[in-house]
Amino acid sequence: MSRQTTSVGSSCLDLWREKNDRLVRQAKVAQNSGLTLRRQQLAQDALEGLRGLLHSLQGLPAAVPVLPLELTVTCNFIILRASLAQGFTEDQAQDIQRSLERVLETQEQQGPRLEQGLRELWDSVLRASCLLPELLSALHRLVGLQAALWLSADRLGDLALLLETLNGSQSGASKDLLLLLKTWSPPAEELDAPLTLQDAQGLKDVLLTAFAYRQGLQELITGNPDKALSSLHEAASGLCPRPVLVQVYTALGSCHRKMGNPQRALLYLVAALKEGSAWGPPLLEASRLYQQLGDTTAELESLELLVEALNVPCSSKAPQFLIEVELLLPPPDLASPLHCGTQSQTKHILASRCLQTGRAGDAAEHYLDLLALLLDSSEPRFSPPPSPPGPCMPEVFLEAAVALIQAGRAQDALTLCEELLSRTSSLLPKMSRLWEDARKGTKELPYCPLWVSATHLLQGQAWVQLGAQKVAISEFSRCLELLFRATPEEKEQGAAFNCEQGCKSDAALQQLRAAALISRGLEWVASGQDTKALQDFLLSVQMCPGNRDTYFHLLQTLKRLDRRDEATALWWRLEAQTKGSHEDALW
């Protein structure tokens, strides 16, 4: 009777194993299918088959002869499910925990241990594994999946302790996770073992590359390019798929740029461009490199290519039904040198760099293209500029107007300014409240008063270019009228006051006031009204004491008004302030 029961059990085990092998083959056939719908359906069917098989196996009391197959099915199920979902969930952690509990059930250790966490369960299982050599290969695969789950969740401390226990290290002997991963030595898979989607060695290679890349990128972001190099080299030399290799080479290029090795940086960026179609990050990094080298032409060409690259839909390969490196990488970080943003954000960088480097004509065209792109995509929100990656819509309007004025296209600049004013006109009746909000930096739209004032300032400069002096003075006066409604000196103290944002608003107010006063003062000079010009220049000096242009115009006006004693005193004061600096002395 016992022999018959054993025969029946063996027969069931063979059937379960055949089903596992068939489902693994089906998943691999699905992977090679060129038809997306058929591929997805075959994979989903295989997943459901593995779920049913696992349910059958776990419906029986845990037994050592069956556990190698059960753990293999668990691993295949987790791998396929995570790859289809392109991420890990709490369900996978529960699947691993249930498997560990089943192992302990065979050793009659399931009692209070069921209340333990995953890490404590792993300690118990790995201590018991020396008594269960037939489970070793399956347990190493399960370790690989647990490591992948903890790495993706950034639970590096738990992962390090798990690998220490697995490697037989003394507690605290090594906290270098990269070294622990390299030390891990999974046993070779037996030839007659049940089929797996991914063996322990494959999981180790993926983990090693993913962690090395994550560690290198984090060191780069935190300003340690020299430390980042070794980790990034480790990632590049491992099992590194081409899309990830593009990012690794780009990060290496960024390291060498920051360390003052431009030629090495360029070599890595060229290698990144050769590796695949994800050209965005290396092109952005190339623009930074050329800017650092002072090669403006090459910098702008890189940015133009980047704008075009971001306009091309990214052709990504279908994910493998495996745990891949990409699955274990962190989400994009705005602080990362590899984050190149959207096409409109890159277009803004290109336009602003053209403006900064004196290419006003090109800047104007790029800004107009950018505005068309933004206005066509969706209704823009008039909100404060966020942290990088870019400005808000009104600021793009203002920068575009500046570019048009510098390019000699005053009429087009006026059209843009009118458009901006029409979009903010509904807010003008609320201006007093908005000024208060700008001062406190606590409410929505705190920058709106600055946008409106700056628009009038630019309108005045456009009218100057068109030779309409009276209209220009009127616009400058309107700008000043709005600006002097703010009283940044009377900041309220209290928990609601946002000091940093309030200080930024105050600085912007002071700069705008000084610019408007200088602009109006120059028009007074042009019309021969030096006394009025003197008043504006004196006020400007009070607004921005460090503005050199104001001092220059004030000095010239004092000389024209024959107030030579005051002019001489101002000259000596300026000369005393500029001592010790060659640049200041030249000025």
Coordinates of C-alpha atoms in Angstrom, one line a residue:
M1 CA 0.0 0.0 0.0
S2 CA 2.9 2.3 0.9
R3 CA 4.6 1.5 -2.4
Q4 CA 1.3 2.3 -4.3
T5 CA 0.9 5.7 -2.5
T6 CA 4.5 6.6 -3.3
S7 CA 3.9 5.6 -6.9
V8 CA 0.8 7.8 -7.1
G9 CA 2.7 10.7 -5.4
S10 CA 5.6 10.3 -7.9
S11 CA 3.1 10.3 -10.8
C12 CA 1.5 13.5 -9.6
L13 CA 4.9 15.1 -9.1
D14 CA 5.8 14.2 -12.7
L15 CA 2.6 15.7 -14.0
W16 CA 3.1 18.9 -12.1
R17 CA 6.6 19.2 -13.3
E18 CA 5.5 18.6 -16.9
K19 CA 2.9 21.3 -16.5
N20 CA 5.6 23.7 -15.2
D21 CA 7.9 22.9 -18.0
R22 CA 5.1 23.4 -20.6
L23 CA 4.1 26.8 -19.2
V24 CA 7.7 28.0 -19.1
R25 CA 8.1 26.9 -22.8
Q26 CA 4.8 28.7 -23.6
A27 CA 6.1 31.9 -22.0
K28 CA 9.3 31.7 -24.0
V29 CA 7.3 31.1 -27.2
A30 CA 5.3 34.2 -26.3
Q31 CA 8.5 36.2 -25.9
N32 CA 9.6 35.4 -29.4
S33 CA 6.2 36.1 -31.0
G34 CA 6.2 39.2 -33.2
L35 CA 2.5 39.8 -32.8
T36 CA 1.8 42.0 -29.7
L37 CA -1.7 40.7 -29.0
R38 CA -0.7 37.0 -29.4
R39 CA 2.4 37.6 -27.3
Q40 CA 0.4 39.2 -24.5
Q41 CA -2.3 36.5 -24.6
L42 CA 0.2 33.6 -24.5
A43 CA 2.1 35.2 -21.6
Q44 CA -1.1 35.9 -19.7
D45 CA -2.3 32.3 -20.2
A46 CA 1.0 31.0 -18.9
L47 CA 0.8 33.3 -15.9
E48 CA -2.7 31.9 -15.1
G49 CA -1.5 28.4 -15.6
L50 CA 1.4 28.9 -13.1
R51 CA -1.0 30.5 -10.6
G52 CA -3.3 27.5 -10.8
L53 CA -0.3 25.1 -10.5
L54 CA 1.0 26.9 -7.5
H55 CA -2.4 26.9 -5.9
S56 CA -2.5 23.1 -6.3
L57 CA 0.9 22.6 -4.8
Q58 CA 0.3 24.8 -1.8
G59 CA -3.0 23.1 -1.2
L60 CA -1.1 20.1 0.1
P61 CA 1.0 19.8 3.3
A62 CA 4.5 21.0 2.7
A63 CA 6.9 18.1 1.8
V64 CA 10.6 18.1 1.1
P65 CA 10.3 16.0 -2.1
V66 CA 7.8 18.4 -3.6
L67 CA 9.3 21.7 -2.4
P68 CA 12.0 22.1 -5.1
L69 CA 9.3 22.1 -7.7
E70 CA 7.0 24.3 -5.6
L71 CA 9.7 26.9 -5.1
T72 CA 10.6 26.7 -8.8
V73 CA 6.9 27.3 -9.8
T74 CA 6.8 30.2 -7.3
C75 CA 9.9 31.8 -8.8
N76 CA 8.5 31.4 -12.4
F77 CA 5.2 32.9 -11.3
I78 CA 6.8 35.9 -9.6
I79 CA 9.2 36.5 -12.6
L80 CA 6.4 36.4 -15.2
R81 CA 4.0 38.5 -13.1
A82 CA 6.6 41.2 -12.3
S83 CA 7.8 41.4 -16.0
L84 CA 4.2 41.7 -17.3
A85 CA 3.4 44.4 -14.7
Q86 CA 6.8 46.0 -15.2
G87 CA 7.3 46.3 -11.5
F88 CA 7.0 44.6 -8.1
T89 CA 4.0 44.7 -5.7
E90 CA 3.2 43.6 -2.2
D91 CA 1.7 40.4 -3.6
Q92 CA 5.2 39.2 -4.7
A93 CA 6.5 39.8 -1.1
Q94 CA 3.6 37.7 0.2
D95 CA 4.4 34.9 -2.3
I96 CA 8.0 34.8 -1.1
Q97 CA 6.9 34.9 2.5
R98 CA 4.4 32.0 1.9
S99 CA 7.2 29.9 0.3
L100 CA 9.6 30.5 3.3
E101 CA 6.8 29.5 5.7
R102 CA 6.3 26.3 3.7
V103 CA 10.0 25.5 4.0
L104 CA 9.9 25.9 7.7
E105 CA 6.8 23.7 7.9
T106 CA 8.8 20.8 6.8
Q107 CA 11.2 21.4 9.7
E108 CA 8.3 21.8 12.2
Q109 CA 9.3 25.4 12.8
Q110 CA 6.2 27.1 11.6
G111 CA 4.7 28.0 15.0
P112 CA 5.5 31.5 16.2
R113 CA 7.8 32.1 13.2
L114 CA 4.7 32.9 11.1
E115 CA 4.5 36.2 13.0
Q116 CA 8.1 37.2 11.9
G117 CA 8.9 39.5 9.1
L118 CA 10.5 38.5 5.9
R119 CA 14.1 39.1 7.0
E120 CA 13.6 37.0 10.2
L121 CA 12.0 34.3 8.1
W122 CA 15.0 34.3 5.7
D123 CA 17.4 33.9 8.7
S124 CA 15.5 30.9 9.8
V125 CA 15.2 29.3 6.4
L126 CA 18.9 29.8 5.6
R127 CA 19.9 28.3 8.9
A128 CA 17.7 25.3 8.1
S129 CA 18.9 25.0 4.5
C130 CA 22.0 23.1 5.5
L131 CA 19.7 20.3 6.4
L132 CA 17.9 20.5 3.0
P133 CA 20.6 20.4 0.3
E134 CA 17.9 19.5 -2.3
L135 CA 16.3 23.0 -1.9
L136 CA 19.6 24.9 -2.3
S137 CA 19.2 25.9 -6.0
A138 CA 15.6 26.9 -5.6
L139 CA 16.3 28.9 -2.5
H140 CA 19.1 30.8 -4.3
R141 CA 16.6 31.7 -7.0
L142 CA 14.2 32.9 -4.4
V143 CA 17.0 34.9 -2.8
G144 CA 17.5 36.6 -6.2
L145 CA 13.9 37.6 -6.4
Q146 CA 13.9 38.8 -2.8
A147 CA 17.0 40.9 -3.6
A148 CA 15.3 42.3 -6.7
L149 CA 12.2 43.3 -4.7
W150 CA 14.2 44.9 -1.9
L151 CA 16.5 46.7 -4.3
S152 CA 13.5 48.2 -6.2
A153 CA 12.1 49.3 -2.9
D154 CA 15.4 50.7 -1.8
R155 CA 15.6 48.5 1.3
L156 CA 19.4 48.2 1.0
G157 CA 20.0 47.4 4.6
D158 CA 17.8 44.4 4.6
L159 CA 19.3 43.3 1.3
A160 CA 22.9 43.5 2.7
L161 CA 22.0 41.5 5.8
L162 CA 20.3 38.8 3.7
L163 CA 23.4 38.5 1.5
E164 CA 25.7 38.4 4.6
T165 CA 23.7 35.5 5.9
L166 CA 23.7 33.8 2.6
N167 CA 27.4 34.2 2.1
G168 CA 28.1 33.0 5.6
S169 CA 29.7 36.4 6.6
Q170 CA 29.9 37.4 10.2
S171 CA 27.4 40.0 11.2
G172 CA 28.7 43.4 10.3
A173 CA 31.8 42.0 8.5
S174 CA 30.9 43.8 5.2
K175 CA 28.3 46.4 4.5
D176 CA 29.5 46.9 0.9
L177 CA 26.5 45.8 -1.0
L178 CA 28.4 45.7 -4.3
L179 CA 31.0 43.4 -2.8
L180 CA 28.4 41.2 -1.2
L181 CA 26.6 40.8 -4.6
K182 CA 29.9 39.9 -6.2
T183 CA 30.7 37.4 -3.5
W184 CA 27.4 35.6 -3.8
S185 CA 28.0 32.3 -5.6
P186 CA 24.8 30.6 -6.6
P187 CA 25.1 26.8 -7.2
A188 CA 25.0 25.5 -10.7
E189 CA 21.5 24.3 -11.9
E190 CA 21.1 20.6 -12.2
L191 CA 20.5 19.3 -15.8
D192 CA 17.3 17.4 -14.8
A193 CA 15.9 20.3 -12.7
P194 CA 12.4 21.7 -13.6
L195 CA 12.6 24.5 -16.2
T196 CA 12.9 28.1 -15.0
L197 CA 12.4 31.4 -16.7
Q198 CA 15.5 32.8 -15.0
D199 CA 18.2 31.0 -12.9
A200 CA 19.9 32.4 -9.9
Q201 CA 23.1 33.3 -11.8
G202 CA 21.0 35.4 -14.2
L203 CA 19.3 37.2 -11.4
K204 CA 22.7 37.9 -9.7
D205 CA 24.1 39.4 -13.0
V206 CA 21.0 41.7 -13.3
L207 CA 21.2 42.7 -9.6
L208 CA 24.9 43.5 -9.9
T209 CA 24.5 45.7 -12.9
A210 CA 21.4 47.5 -11.5
F211 CA 22.9 48.2 -8.1
A212 CA 26.2 49.4 -9.6
Y213 CA 24.4 51.8 -11.9
R214 CA 22.1 53.1 -9.1
Q215 CA 25.1 53.6 -6.8
G216 CA 27.1 55.4 -9.5
L217 CA 24.3 57.6 -10.5
Q218 CA 23.6 58.6 -6.9
E219 CA 27.2 59.5 -6.3
L220 CA 27.1 61.6 -9.4
I221 CA 23.9 63.4 -8.3
T222 CA 25.4 64.1 -4.9
G223 CA 28.5 65.6 -6.3
N224 CA 31.0 62.8 -6.0
P225 CA 32.0 62.0 -9.7
D226 CA 35.3 60.3 -8.6
K227 CA 33.4 57.8 -6.4
A228 CA 30.8 57.3 -9.1
L229 CA 33.4 56.2 -11.7
S230 CA 34.2 52.7 -10.2
S231 CA 30.5 51.8 -9.8
L232 CA 29.6 53.0 -13.3
H233 CA 32.5 51.0 -14.8
E234 CA 31.2 48.0 -12.9
A235 CA 27.8 48.5 -14.4
A236 CA 29.2 48.9 -17.9
S237 CA 31.2 45.7 -17.7
G238 CA 28.3 43.6 -16.5
L239 CA 25.1 42.3 -18.1
C240 CA 24.1 45.8 -19.4
P241 CA 21.4 46.0 -22.0
R242 CA 21.9 48.7 -24.7
P243 CA 19.4 51.3 -23.4
V244 CA 21.0 51.1 -20.0
L245 CA 24.5 51.2 -21.5
V246 CA 23.6 54.5 -23.2
Q247 CA 22.8 55.9 -19.7
V248 CA 25.9 54.4 -18.1
Y249 CA 28.2 55.9 -20.8
T250 CA 26.4 59.3 -20.5
A251 CA 26.9 59.2 -16.7
L252 CA 30.6 58.4 -17.2
G253 CA 30.8 61.3 -19.6
S254 CA 29.3 63.6 -17.0
C255 CA 31.7 62.3 -14.4
H256 CA 34.8 63.1 -16.6
R257 CA 33.3 66.5 -17.5
K258 CA 33.0 67.4 -13.8
M259 CA 36.4 66.1 -13.1
G260 CA 38.0 68.3 -15.8
N261 CA 38.6 65.6 -18.4
P262 CA 36.7 66.9 -21.5
Q263 CA 38.3 64.6 -24.0
R264 CA 37.5 61.4 -22.0
A265 CA 34.0 62.8 -21.5
L266 CA 33.6 63.3 -25.2
L267 CA 34.7 59.7 -26.0
Y268 CA 32.0 58.3 -23.6
L269 CA 29.3 60.5 -25.1
V270 CA 30.2 59.4 -28.6
A271 CA 30.1 55.8 -27.4
A272 CA 26.6 56.5 -25.9
L273 CA 25.3 57.9 -29.2
K274 CA 26.6 54.8 -31.0
E275 CA 24.8 52.4 -28.7
G276 CA 21.2 53.1 -29.4
S277 CA 18.4 55.5 -30.4
A278 CA 18.0 57.1 -26.9
W279 CA 20.0 60.1 -27.9
G280 CA 18.5 62.6 -25.5
P281 CA 20.8 62.2 -22.4
P282 CA 24.1 62.1 -24.3
L283 CA 23.1 65.1 -26.5
L284 CA 22.1 67.2 -23.4
E285 CA 25.4 66.2 -21.7
A286 CA 27.3 67.1 -24.8
S287 CA 25.7 70.6 -24.8
R288 CA 26.9 71.0 -21.2
L289 CA 30.4 69.9 -22.1
Y290 CA 30.6 72.3 -25.0
Q291 CA 29.3 75.1 -22.9
Q292 CA 32.0 74.4 -20.3
L293 CA 34.6 74.4 -23.1
G294 CA 33.3 77.7 -24.5
D295 CA 32.3 76.2 -27.9
T296 CA 29.0 78.0 -28.3
T297 CA 28.4 76.8 -31.8
A298 CA 28.8 73.1 -30.9
E299 CA 26.7 73.6 -27.8
L300 CA 23.8 75.1 -29.7
E301 CA 24.0 72.4 -32.4
S302 CA 23.8 69.8 -29.7
L303 CA 20.7 71.4 -28.3
E304 CA 19.1 71.7 -31.7
L305 CA 19.7 67.9 -32.3
L306 CA 18.3 67.2 -28.9
V307 CA 15.1 69.1 -29.7
E308 CA 14.8 67.0 -32.9
A309 CA 15.6 63.8 -31.0
L310 CA 12.8 64.4 -28.5
N311 CA 10.3 65.0 -31.3
V312 CA 10.9 61.4 -32.5
P313 CA 8.8 58.8 -30.8
C314 CA 11.0 56.5 -28.7
S315 CA 11.0 53.0 -30.1
S316 CA 11.4 50.7 -27.1
K317 CA 11.8 46.9 -27.4
A318 CA 9.2 44.7 -25.9
P319 CA 10.3 43.7 -22.4
Q320 CA 11.6 40.2 -21.8
F321 CA 9.6 37.9 -19.6
L322 CA 12.5 38.1 -17.1
I323 CA 13.7 40.3 -14.3
E324 CA 15.6 42.9 -16.3
V325 CA 18.0 45.7 -15.2
E326 CA 15.5 48.4 -16.3
L327 CA 13.0 46.9 -13.8
L328 CA 15.3 47.6 -10.9
L329 CA 16.3 51.2 -11.8
P330 CA 14.8 54.1 -9.8
P331 CA 12.2 56.4 -11.4
P332 CA 13.7 59.4 -13.3
D333 CA 15.1 62.0 -10.9
L334 CA 14.9 65.7 -11.9
A335 CA 18.3 66.2 -10.3
S336 CA 19.9 63.5 -12.5
P337 CA 22.2 64.7 -15.3
L338 CA 20.4 62.1 -17.5
H339 CA 17.0 63.8 -17.2
C340 CA 16.5 65.8 -20.4
G341 CA 12.9 66.8 -19.9
T342 CA 10.4 67.4 -22.7
Q343 CA 10.8 68.9 -26.1
S344 CA 9.4 72.3 -24.9
Q345 CA 11.7 72.4 -22.0
T346 CA 14.7 71.7 -24.2
K347 CA 13.5 74.3 -26.7
H348 CA 13.4 76.8 -23.9
I349 CA 17.0 75.9 -23.0
L350 CA 18.1 76.4 -26.6
A351 CA 16.2 79.7 -26.9
S352 CA 17.6 81.1 -23.7
R353 CA 21.2 80.1 -24.5
C354 CA 20.9 81.8 -27.9
L355 CA 19.7 84.9 -26.1
Q356 CA 22.5 84.7 -23.5
T357 CA 25.2 84.3 -26.1
G358 CA 24.0 87.3 -28.2
R359 CA 22.2 85.4 -31.0
A360 CA 19.0 87.4 -30.6
G361 CA 17.7 86.6 -34.1
D362 CA 17.9 82.8 -33.5
A363 CA 16.6 83.2 -30.0
A364 CA 13.6 85.1 -31.2
E365 CA 12.7 82.4 -33.7
H366 CA 13.2 79.6 -31.1
Y367 CA 11.0 81.5 -28.6
L368 CA 8.2 81.9 -31.2
D369 CA 8.4 78.2 -32.0
L370 CA 8.3 77.4 -28.3
L371 CA 5.2 79.6 -27.8
A372 CA 3.5 77.9 -30.7
L373 CA 4.3 74.5 -29.3
L374 CA 3.1 75.4 -25.8
L375 CA -0.1 77.1 -26.9
D376 CA -1.0 74.3 -29.3
S377 CA -0.5 71.5 -26.7
S378 CA -2.9 72.6 -24.0
E379 CA -4.2 75.7 -22.2
P380 CA -1.2 76.9 -20.1
R381 CA -1.7 77.6 -16.4
F382 CA -0.6 81.0 -15.1
S383 CA 1.2 79.8 -12.0
P384 CA 4.5 80.5 -10.3
P385 CA 7.5 79.0 -11.9
P386 CA 8.2 75.6 -10.4
S387 CA 11.7 74.3 -9.6
P388 CA 13.5 73.1 -12.7
P389 CA 12.9 72.0 -15.4
G390 CA 11.6 75.3 -16.7
P391 CA 9.6 78.6 -16.5
C392 CA 5.9 79.2 -16.7
M393 CA 4.1 80.6 -19.7
P394 CA 4.2 84.3 -18.8
E395 CA 7.9 84.2 -18.3
V396 CA 8.3 82.5 -21.7
F397 CA 6.3 85.4 -23.2
L398 CA 8.5 87.9 -21.4
E399 CA 11.8 86.2 -22.5
A400 CA 10.5 86.0 -26.1
A401 CA 9.7 89.8 -26.0
V402 CA 13.3 90.5 -24.8
A403 CA 14.6 88.4 -27.7
L404 CA 12.5 90.2 -30.2
I405 CA 13.5 93.6 -29.0
Q406 CA 17.2 92.7 -29.1
A407 CA 16.6 91.3 -32.6
G408 CA 15.2 94.7 -33.7
R409 CA 11.6 93.3 -34.0
A410 CA 10.0 95.9 -31.7
Q411 CA 6.5 95.6 -33.3
D412 CA 6.4 91.9 -32.8
A413 CA 7.5 92.4 -29.2
L414 CA 4.6 94.8 -28.7
T415 CA 2.2 92.2 -30.1
L416 CA 3.5 89.6 -27.7
C417 CA 3.2 92.0 -24.7
E418 CA -0.4 92.9 -25.6
E419 CA -1.2 89.2 -25.8
L420 CA 0.3 88.6 -22.3
L421 CA -1.6 91.6 -20.9
S422 CA -4.8 90.4 -22.3
R423 CA -4.3 87.0 -20.6
T424 CA -3.6 88.7 -17.2
S425 CA -6.2 91.5 -17.5
S426 CA -8.8 89.5 -15.5
L427 CA -6.3 89.6 -12.6
L428 CA -5.8 93.4 -12.6
P429 CA -8.8 94.2 -10.3
K430 CA -7.3 91.9 -7.7
M431 CA -3.8 93.5 -7.9
S432 CA -3.7 94.8 -4.4
R433 CA -4.3 91.4 -3.0
L434 CA -1.8 89.9 -5.4
W435 CA 0.8 92.4 -4.3
E436 CA 0.3 91.3 -0.7
D437 CA 0.6 87.7 -1.8
A438 CA 3.7 88.4 -3.7
R439 CA 5.2 90.0 -0.6
K440 CA 4.2 87.1 1.7
G441 CA 4.9 84.4 -0.9
T442 CA 2.0 82.3 0.5
K443 CA -0.9 82.5 -2.0
E444 CA -1.4 81.4 -5.6
L445 CA -0.1 83.5 -8.5
P446 CA 2.4 85.5 -6.4
Y447 CA 4.4 86.4 -9.5
C448 CA 1.6 87.9 -11.5
P449 CA 2.3 91.5 -10.4
L450 CA 5.9 91.1 -11.5
W451 CA 4.8 89.7 -14.9
V452 CA 2.4 92.7 -15.5
S453 CA 5.1 95.2 -14.5
A454 CA 7.8 93.6 -16.6
T455 CA 5.4 93.6 -19.6
H456 CA 5.0 97.4 -19.3
L457 CA 8.8 97.8 -19.0
L458 CA 9.3 95.8 -22.2
Q459 CA 6.6 97.7 -24.0
G460 CA 8.4 100.9 -23.1
Q461 CA 11.7 99.5 -24.5
A462 CA 10.0 98.5 -27.7
W463 CA 8.5 102.0 -28.1
V464 CA 12.0 103.4 -27.6
Q465 CA 13.2 101.3 -30.5
L466 CA 10.4 102.6 -32.6
G467 CA 11.2 106.2 -31.7
A468 CA 8.0 106.9 -29.8
Q469 CA 9.6 108.6 -26.8
K470 CA 6.4 109.9 -25.1
V471 CA 4.7 106.5 -25.3
A472 CA 7.8 104.8 -24.0
I473 CA 8.0 107.2 -20.9
S474 CA 4.3 106.5 -20.3
E475 CA 4.9 102.7 -20.3
F476 CA 7.9 103.1 -17.9
S477 CA 5.8 105.2 -15.6
R478 CA 3.0 102.7 -15.7
C479 CA 5.5 100.0 -14.8
L480 CA 6.8 102.1 -11.9
E481 CA 3.3 102.9 -10.7
L482 CA 2.6 99.2 -10.4
L483 CA 5.9 98.4 -8.8
F484 CA 5.8 101.0 -6.1
R485 CA 2.5 99.7 -4.8
A486 CA 4.5 96.9 -3.2
T487 CA 6.1 97.5 0.1
P488 CA 8.6 94.6 0.6
E489 CA 10.2 96.4 3.6
E490 CA 7.0 95.9 5.7
K491 CA 7.1 92.1 5.8
E492 CA 4.8 90.5 8.3
Q493 CA 6.5 88.2 10.7
G494 CA 4.8 84.9 11.4
A495 CA 4.6 81.2 10.6
A496 CA 2.7 81.8 7.3
F497 CA 5.5 84.0 5.8
N498 CA 7.6 82.0 3.4
C499 CA 11.0 83.7 3.8
E500 CA 12.8 82.2 0.8
Q501 CA 10.0 82.9 -1.7
G502 CA 9.3 86.4 -0.2
C503 CA 13.0 87.3 -0.5
K504 CA 13.0 86.2 -4.2
S505 CA 9.9 88.4 -4.9
D506 CA 11.6 91.4 -3.1
A507 CA 14.8 91.0 -5.1
A508 CA 12.8 90.8 -8.4
L509 CA 10.8 93.9 -7.4
Q510 CA 14.0 95.9 -6.7
Q511 CA 15.6 94.8 -10.0
L512 CA 12.5 95.8 -12.0
R513 CA 12.3 99.1 -10.2
A514 CA 15.9 99.9 -11.0
A515 CA 15.5 98.8 -14.7
A516 CA 12.4 100.9 -15.1
L517 CA 14.0 104.0 -13.5
I518 CA 17.1 103.7 -15.6
S519 CA 15.0 103.3 -18.8
R520 CA 12.8 106.3 -18.0
G521 CA 15.9 108.3 -16.9
L522 CA 17.6 107.7 -20.3
E523 CA 14.5 108.9 -22.1
W524 CA 14.5 112.1 -20.0
V525 CA 18.2 112.5 -20.9
A526 CA 17.3 112.0 -24.6
S527 CA 14.6 114.7 -24.4
G528 CA 17.0 117.1 -22.6
Q529 CA 15.3 116.9 -19.2
D530 CA 18.4 116.1 -17.1
T531 CA 16.8 117.2 -13.8
K532 CA 14.1 114.5 -14.1
A533 CA 16.7 112.0 -15.2
L534 CA 18.8 112.8 -12.1
Q535 CA 15.8 112.0 -9.9
D536 CA 15.2 108.6 -11.5
F537 CA 18.9 107.7 -11.4
L538 CA 19.1 108.7 -7.7
L539 CA 16.1 106.5 -6.9
S540 CA 17.6 103.7 -8.9
V541 CA 20.8 103.8 -6.8
Q542 CA 18.6 103.5 -3.7
M543 CA 16.7 100.6 -5.1
C544 CA 19.8 98.6 -6.3
P545 CA 23.0 100.0 -4.8
G546 CA 25.1 97.5 -6.6
N547 CA 23.9 98.4 -10.1
R548 CA 26.9 99.8 -11.9
D549 CA 25.0 101.1 -14.9
T550 CA 23.0 103.4 -12.6
Y551 CA 26.2 104.9 -11.2
F552 CA 27.5 105.5 -14.7
H553 CA 24.4 107.3 -15.8
L554 CA 24.2 109.3 -12.5
L555 CA 27.8 110.4 -12.9
Q556 CA 27.2 111.6 -16.5
T557 CA 24.0 113.4 -15.5
L558 CA 25.8 115.2 -12.6
K559 CA 28.5 116.4 -15.0
R560 CA 25.9 117.7 -17.6
L561 CA 24.2 119.6 -14.8
D562 CA 27.6 121.1 -13.8
R563 CA 27.3 119.6 -10.3
R564 CA 31.0 118.7 -10.5
D565 CA 31.6 118.5 -6.7
E566 CA 29.0 115.8 -6.4
A567 CA 30.3 114.0 -9.5
T568 CA 33.8 114.0 -8.1
A569 CA 32.7 112.7 -4.7
L570 CA 30.8 109.9 -6.4
W571 CA 33.8 109.1 -8.6
W572 CA 36.1 108.8 -5.6
R573 CA 33.6 106.6 -3.8
L574 CA 33.3 104.3 -6.8
E575 CA 37.0 104.1 -7.1
A576 CA 37.4 103.1 -3.5
Q577 CA 34.7 100.4 -3.9
T578 CA 36.5 98.9 -6.9
K579 CA 39.9 98.5 -5.4
G580 CA 41.3 95.0 -5.2
S581 CA 39.5 93.6 -8.3
H582 CA 41.0 93.9 -11.8
E583 CA 37.5 93.5 -13.4
D584 CA 36.0 96.2 -11.2
A585 CA 39.0 98.5 -11.9
L586 CA 38.6 98.1 -15.6
W587 CA 34.9 99.1 -15.3

